[in-house]
mmCIF file of C-alpha atoms in Angstrom:
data_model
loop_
_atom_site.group_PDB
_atom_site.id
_atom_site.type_symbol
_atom_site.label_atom_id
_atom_site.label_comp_id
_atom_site.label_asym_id
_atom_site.label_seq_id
_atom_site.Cartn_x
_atom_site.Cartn_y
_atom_site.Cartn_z
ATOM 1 C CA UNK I 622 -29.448 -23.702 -3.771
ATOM 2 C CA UNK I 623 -28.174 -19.899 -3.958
ATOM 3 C CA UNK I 624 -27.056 -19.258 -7.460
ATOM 4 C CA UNK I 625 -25.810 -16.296 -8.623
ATOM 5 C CA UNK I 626 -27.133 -14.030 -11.944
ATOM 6 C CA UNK I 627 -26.014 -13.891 -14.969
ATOM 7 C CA UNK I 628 -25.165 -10.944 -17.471
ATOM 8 C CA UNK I 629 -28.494 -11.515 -19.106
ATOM 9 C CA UNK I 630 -30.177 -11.700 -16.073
ATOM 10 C CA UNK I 631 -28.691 -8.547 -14.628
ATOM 11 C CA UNK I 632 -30.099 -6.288 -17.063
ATOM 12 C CA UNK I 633 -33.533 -7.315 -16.515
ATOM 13 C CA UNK I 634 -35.769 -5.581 -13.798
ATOM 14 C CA UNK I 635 -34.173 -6.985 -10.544
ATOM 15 C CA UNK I 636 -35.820 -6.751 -6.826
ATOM 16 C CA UNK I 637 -34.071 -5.164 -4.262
ATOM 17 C CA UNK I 638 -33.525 -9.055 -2.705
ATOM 18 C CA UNK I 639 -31.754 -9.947 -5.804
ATOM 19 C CA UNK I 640 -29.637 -7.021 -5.616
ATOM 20 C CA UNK I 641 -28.865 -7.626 -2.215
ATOM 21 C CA UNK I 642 -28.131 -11.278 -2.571
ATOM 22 C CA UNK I 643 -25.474 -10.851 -5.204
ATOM 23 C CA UNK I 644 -23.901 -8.416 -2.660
ATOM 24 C CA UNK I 645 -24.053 -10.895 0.032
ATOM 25 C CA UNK I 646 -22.342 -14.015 -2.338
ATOM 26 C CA UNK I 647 -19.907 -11.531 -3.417
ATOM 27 C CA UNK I 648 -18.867 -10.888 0.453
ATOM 28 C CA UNK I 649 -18.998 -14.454 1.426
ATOM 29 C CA UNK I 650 -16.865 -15.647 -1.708
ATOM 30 C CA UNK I 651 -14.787 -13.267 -1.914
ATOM 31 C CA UNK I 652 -14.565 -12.485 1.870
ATOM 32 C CA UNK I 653 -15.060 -8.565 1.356
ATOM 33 C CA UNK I 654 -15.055 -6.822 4.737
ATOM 34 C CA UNK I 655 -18.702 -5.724 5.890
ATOM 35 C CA UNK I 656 -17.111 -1.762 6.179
ATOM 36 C CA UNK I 657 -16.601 -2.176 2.196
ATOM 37 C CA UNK I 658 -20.719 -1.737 2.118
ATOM 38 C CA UNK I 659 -20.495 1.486 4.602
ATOM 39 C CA UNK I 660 -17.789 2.713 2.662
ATOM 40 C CA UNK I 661 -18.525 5.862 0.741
ATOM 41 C CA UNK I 662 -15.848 5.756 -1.503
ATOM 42 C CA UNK I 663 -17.255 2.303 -2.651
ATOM 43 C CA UNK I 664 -20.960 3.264 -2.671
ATOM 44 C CA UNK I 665 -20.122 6.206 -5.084
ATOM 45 C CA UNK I 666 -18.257 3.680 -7.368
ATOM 46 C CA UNK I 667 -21.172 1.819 -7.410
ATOM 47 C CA UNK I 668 -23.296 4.663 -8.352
ATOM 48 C CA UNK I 669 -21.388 5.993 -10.766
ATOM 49 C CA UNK I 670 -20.942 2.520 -12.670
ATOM 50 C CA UNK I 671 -24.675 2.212 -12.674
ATOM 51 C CA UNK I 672 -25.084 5.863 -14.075
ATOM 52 C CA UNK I 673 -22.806 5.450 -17.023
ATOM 53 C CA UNK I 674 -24.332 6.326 -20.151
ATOM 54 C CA UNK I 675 -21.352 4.318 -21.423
ATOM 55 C CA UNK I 676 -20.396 0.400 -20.837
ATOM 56 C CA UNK I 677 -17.533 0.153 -18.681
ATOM 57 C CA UNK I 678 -15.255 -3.021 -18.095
ATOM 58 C CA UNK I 679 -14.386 -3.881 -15.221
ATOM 59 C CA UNK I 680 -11.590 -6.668 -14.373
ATOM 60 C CA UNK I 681 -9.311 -7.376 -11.772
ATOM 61 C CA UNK I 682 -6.520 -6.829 -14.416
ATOM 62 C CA UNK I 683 -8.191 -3.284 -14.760
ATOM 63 C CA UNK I 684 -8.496 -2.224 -11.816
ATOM 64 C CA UNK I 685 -5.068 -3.504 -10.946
ATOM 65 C CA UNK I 686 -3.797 -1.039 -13.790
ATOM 66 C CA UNK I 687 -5.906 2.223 -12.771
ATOM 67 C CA UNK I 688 -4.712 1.403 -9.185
ATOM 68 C CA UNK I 689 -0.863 1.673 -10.752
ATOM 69 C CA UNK I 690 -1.865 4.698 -12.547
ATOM 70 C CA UNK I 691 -2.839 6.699 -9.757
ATOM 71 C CA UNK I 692 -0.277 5.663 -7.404
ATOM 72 C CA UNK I 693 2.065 6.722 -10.772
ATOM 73 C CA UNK I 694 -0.378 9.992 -10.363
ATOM 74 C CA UNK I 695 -0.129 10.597 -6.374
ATOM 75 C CA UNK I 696 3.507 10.088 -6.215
ATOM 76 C CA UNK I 697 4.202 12.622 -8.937
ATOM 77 C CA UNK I 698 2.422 15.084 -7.343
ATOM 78 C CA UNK I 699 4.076 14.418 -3.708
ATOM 79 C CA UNK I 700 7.175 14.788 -5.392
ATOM 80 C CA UNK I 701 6.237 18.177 -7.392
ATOM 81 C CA UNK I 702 4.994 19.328 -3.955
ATOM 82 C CA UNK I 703 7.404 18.207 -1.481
ATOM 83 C CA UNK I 704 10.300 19.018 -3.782
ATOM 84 C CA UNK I 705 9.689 22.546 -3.252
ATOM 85 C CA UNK I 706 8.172 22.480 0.124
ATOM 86 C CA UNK I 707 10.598 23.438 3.423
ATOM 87 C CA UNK I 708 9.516 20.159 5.486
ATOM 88 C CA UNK I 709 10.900 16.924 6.152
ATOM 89 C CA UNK I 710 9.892 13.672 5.550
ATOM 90 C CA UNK I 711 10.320 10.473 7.272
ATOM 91 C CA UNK I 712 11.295 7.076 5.388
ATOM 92 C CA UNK I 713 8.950 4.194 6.857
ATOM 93 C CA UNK I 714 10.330 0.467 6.303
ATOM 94 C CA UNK I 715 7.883 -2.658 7.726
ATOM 95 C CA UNK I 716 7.522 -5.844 6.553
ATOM 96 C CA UNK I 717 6.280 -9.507 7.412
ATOM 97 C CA UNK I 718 6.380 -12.687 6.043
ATOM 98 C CA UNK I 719 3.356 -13.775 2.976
ATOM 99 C CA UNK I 720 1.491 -16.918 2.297
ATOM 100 C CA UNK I 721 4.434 -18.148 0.261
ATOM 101 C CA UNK I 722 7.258 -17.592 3.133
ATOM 102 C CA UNK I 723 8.588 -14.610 1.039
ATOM 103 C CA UNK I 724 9.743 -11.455 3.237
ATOM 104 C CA UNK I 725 7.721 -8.336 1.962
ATOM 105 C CA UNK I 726 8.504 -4.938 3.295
ATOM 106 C CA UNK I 727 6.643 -1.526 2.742
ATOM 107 C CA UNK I 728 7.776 1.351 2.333
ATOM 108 C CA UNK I 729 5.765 4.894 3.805
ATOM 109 C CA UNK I 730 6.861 8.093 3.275
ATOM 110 C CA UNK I 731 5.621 10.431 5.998
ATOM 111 C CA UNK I 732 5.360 14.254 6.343
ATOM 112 C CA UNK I 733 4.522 14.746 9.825
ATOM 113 C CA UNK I 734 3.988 18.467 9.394
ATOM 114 C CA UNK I 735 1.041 17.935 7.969
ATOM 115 C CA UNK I 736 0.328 14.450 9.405
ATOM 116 C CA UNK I 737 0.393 12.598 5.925
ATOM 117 C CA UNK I 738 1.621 9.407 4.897
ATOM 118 C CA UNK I 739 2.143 8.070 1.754
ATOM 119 C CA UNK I 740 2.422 4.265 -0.005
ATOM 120 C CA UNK I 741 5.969 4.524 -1.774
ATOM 121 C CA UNK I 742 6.419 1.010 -2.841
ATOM 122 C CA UNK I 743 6.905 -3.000 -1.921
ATOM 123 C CA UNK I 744 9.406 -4.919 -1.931
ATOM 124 C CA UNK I 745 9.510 -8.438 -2.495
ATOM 125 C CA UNK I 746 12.205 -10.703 -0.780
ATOM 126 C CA UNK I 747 11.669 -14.135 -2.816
ATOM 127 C CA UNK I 748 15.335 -15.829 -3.242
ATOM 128 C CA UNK I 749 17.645 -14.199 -1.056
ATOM 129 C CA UNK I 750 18.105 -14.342 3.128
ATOM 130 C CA UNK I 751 16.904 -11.103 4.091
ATOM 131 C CA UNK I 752 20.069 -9.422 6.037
ATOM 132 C CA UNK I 753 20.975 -6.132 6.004
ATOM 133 C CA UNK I 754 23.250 -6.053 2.806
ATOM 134 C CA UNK I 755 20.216 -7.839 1.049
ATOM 135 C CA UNK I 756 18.083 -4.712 2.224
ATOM 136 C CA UNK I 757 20.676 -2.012 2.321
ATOM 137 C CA UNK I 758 21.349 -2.721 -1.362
ATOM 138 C CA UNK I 759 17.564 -2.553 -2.102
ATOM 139 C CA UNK I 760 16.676 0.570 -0.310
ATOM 140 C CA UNK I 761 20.066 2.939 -1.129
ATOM 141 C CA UNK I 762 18.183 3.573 -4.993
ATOM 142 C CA UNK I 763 15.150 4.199 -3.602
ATOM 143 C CA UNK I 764 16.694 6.638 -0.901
ATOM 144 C CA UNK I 765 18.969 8.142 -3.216
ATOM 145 C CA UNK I 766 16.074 8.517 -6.204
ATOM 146 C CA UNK I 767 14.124 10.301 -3.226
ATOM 147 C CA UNK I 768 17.278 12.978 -2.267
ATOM 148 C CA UNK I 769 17.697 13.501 -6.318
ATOM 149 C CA UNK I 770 14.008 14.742 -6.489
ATOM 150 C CA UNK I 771 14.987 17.285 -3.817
ATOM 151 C CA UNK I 772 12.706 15.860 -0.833
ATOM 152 C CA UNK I 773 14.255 16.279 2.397
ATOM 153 C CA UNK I 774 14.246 12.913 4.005
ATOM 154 C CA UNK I 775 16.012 13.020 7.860
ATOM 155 C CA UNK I 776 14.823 9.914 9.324
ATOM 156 C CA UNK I 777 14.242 6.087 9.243
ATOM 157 C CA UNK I 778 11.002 4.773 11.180
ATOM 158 C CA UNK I 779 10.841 1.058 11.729
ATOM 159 C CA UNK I 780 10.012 -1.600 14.355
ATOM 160 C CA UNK I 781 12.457 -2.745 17.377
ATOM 161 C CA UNK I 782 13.086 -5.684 15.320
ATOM 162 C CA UNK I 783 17.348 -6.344 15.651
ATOM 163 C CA UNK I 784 17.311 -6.259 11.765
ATOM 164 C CA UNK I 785 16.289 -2.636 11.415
ATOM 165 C CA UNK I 786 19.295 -1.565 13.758
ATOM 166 C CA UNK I 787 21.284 -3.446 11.362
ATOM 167 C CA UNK I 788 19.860 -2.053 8.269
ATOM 168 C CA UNK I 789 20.047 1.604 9.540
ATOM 169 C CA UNK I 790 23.257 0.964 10.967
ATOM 170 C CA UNK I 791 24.038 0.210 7.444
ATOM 171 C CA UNK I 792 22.046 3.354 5.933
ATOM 172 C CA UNK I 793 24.041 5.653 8.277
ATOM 173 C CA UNK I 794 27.431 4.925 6.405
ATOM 174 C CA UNK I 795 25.926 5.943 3.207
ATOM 175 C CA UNK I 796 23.423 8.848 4.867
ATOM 176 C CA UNK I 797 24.867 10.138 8.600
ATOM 177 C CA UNK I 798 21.895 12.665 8.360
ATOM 178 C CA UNK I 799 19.655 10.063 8.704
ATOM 179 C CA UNK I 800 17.795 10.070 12.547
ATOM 180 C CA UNK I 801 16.776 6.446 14.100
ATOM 181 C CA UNK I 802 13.239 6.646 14.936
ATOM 182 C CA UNK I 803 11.534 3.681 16.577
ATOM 183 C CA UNK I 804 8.003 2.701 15.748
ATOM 184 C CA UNK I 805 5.915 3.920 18.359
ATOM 185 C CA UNK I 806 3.139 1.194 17.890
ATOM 186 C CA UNK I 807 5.748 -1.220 18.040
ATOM 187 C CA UNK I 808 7.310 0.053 21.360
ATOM 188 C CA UNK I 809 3.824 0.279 22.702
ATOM 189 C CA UNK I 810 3.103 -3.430 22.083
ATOM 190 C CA UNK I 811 6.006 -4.602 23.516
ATOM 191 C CA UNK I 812 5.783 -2.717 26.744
ATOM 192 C CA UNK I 813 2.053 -3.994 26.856
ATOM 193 C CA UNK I 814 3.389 -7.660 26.712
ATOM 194 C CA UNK I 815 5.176 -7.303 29.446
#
């Protein structure tokens, strides 16, 4: 039987096997992706934890709220920059259905001068039938908090799916700037079906 260390146990002198066994029942209970353990970004997090002169908690609930503050962080500085910045940006809306039969969509927004992207938020459909009203009156604050910070948004990227025609059909009343632009991954899927 495989059991896995405790606290006491994992500050005394450990073997590399122990080390790498608590790596491998954290992967197989958790079902981490074996790129998480080539990932740079998550080898230096290691290090750095193990480095600290100082004891550092770690939590979901923690990382959950540094992951908030620097998406709080990264947007504020898109918008500092791209408020003052010449280029357009492109408004990004997928979604998909959860676990729990809710409708969840994503928003991106995209500079494509300089080939970025950037998380903006989720949205959670839980109660209502999602129809274009139902997203139109979702999406019109974020749209119109964007325009108030001064970025220059001109288009509306989403999938071939008949409720995005609806929805943008809907945003164009409101916006007329706004361009259509179909997802190109989506376009290429469906002419691949075929």
């Amino acid at each position: 039987e495989i059991k896995q260390m405790t606290i006491e146990e994992s500050f005394e002198p450990i073997s590399e096997s122990s080390v790498l066994r608590q790596f491998v029942l954290a992967k197989a209970i958790h079902s981490l992706p074996f790129s998480l353990f080539d990932s740079s970004v998550f080898l230096d997090a290691l290090r750095l934890y193990s480095q600290s002169k100082q004891k550092i908690q770690i939590s979901g609930h923690i990382i959950r709220r540094e992951m908030e503050n620097l998406h709080t962080q990264i947007k504020s500085n898109f918008i500092k920059i791209q408020s003052k910045s010449d280029s357009t940006v492109l408004f990004a809306y997928d979604g998909w259905t959860n676990v729990r039969k809710n409708k969840v969509s994503n928003i991106c927004i995209i500079n494509p001068s300089i080939g970025e992207s950037y998380f903006w938020t989720t949205i959670e459909n839980e109660l209502e039938r999602n129809r274009a009203d139902w997203n139109f009156g979702v999406l019109k604050p974020i749209i119109d908090d964007l325009l108030e910070k001064g970025i220059k948004l001109v288009g509306f990227v989403a999938d071939n799916e008949p409720l995005n025609y609806a929805i943008f059909k809907k945003l164009t009343l409101e916006y007329s700037f706004l361009l259509h632009i179909p997802c190109s991954t989506h376009s290429i899927q469906i002419a691949i079906k075929k």
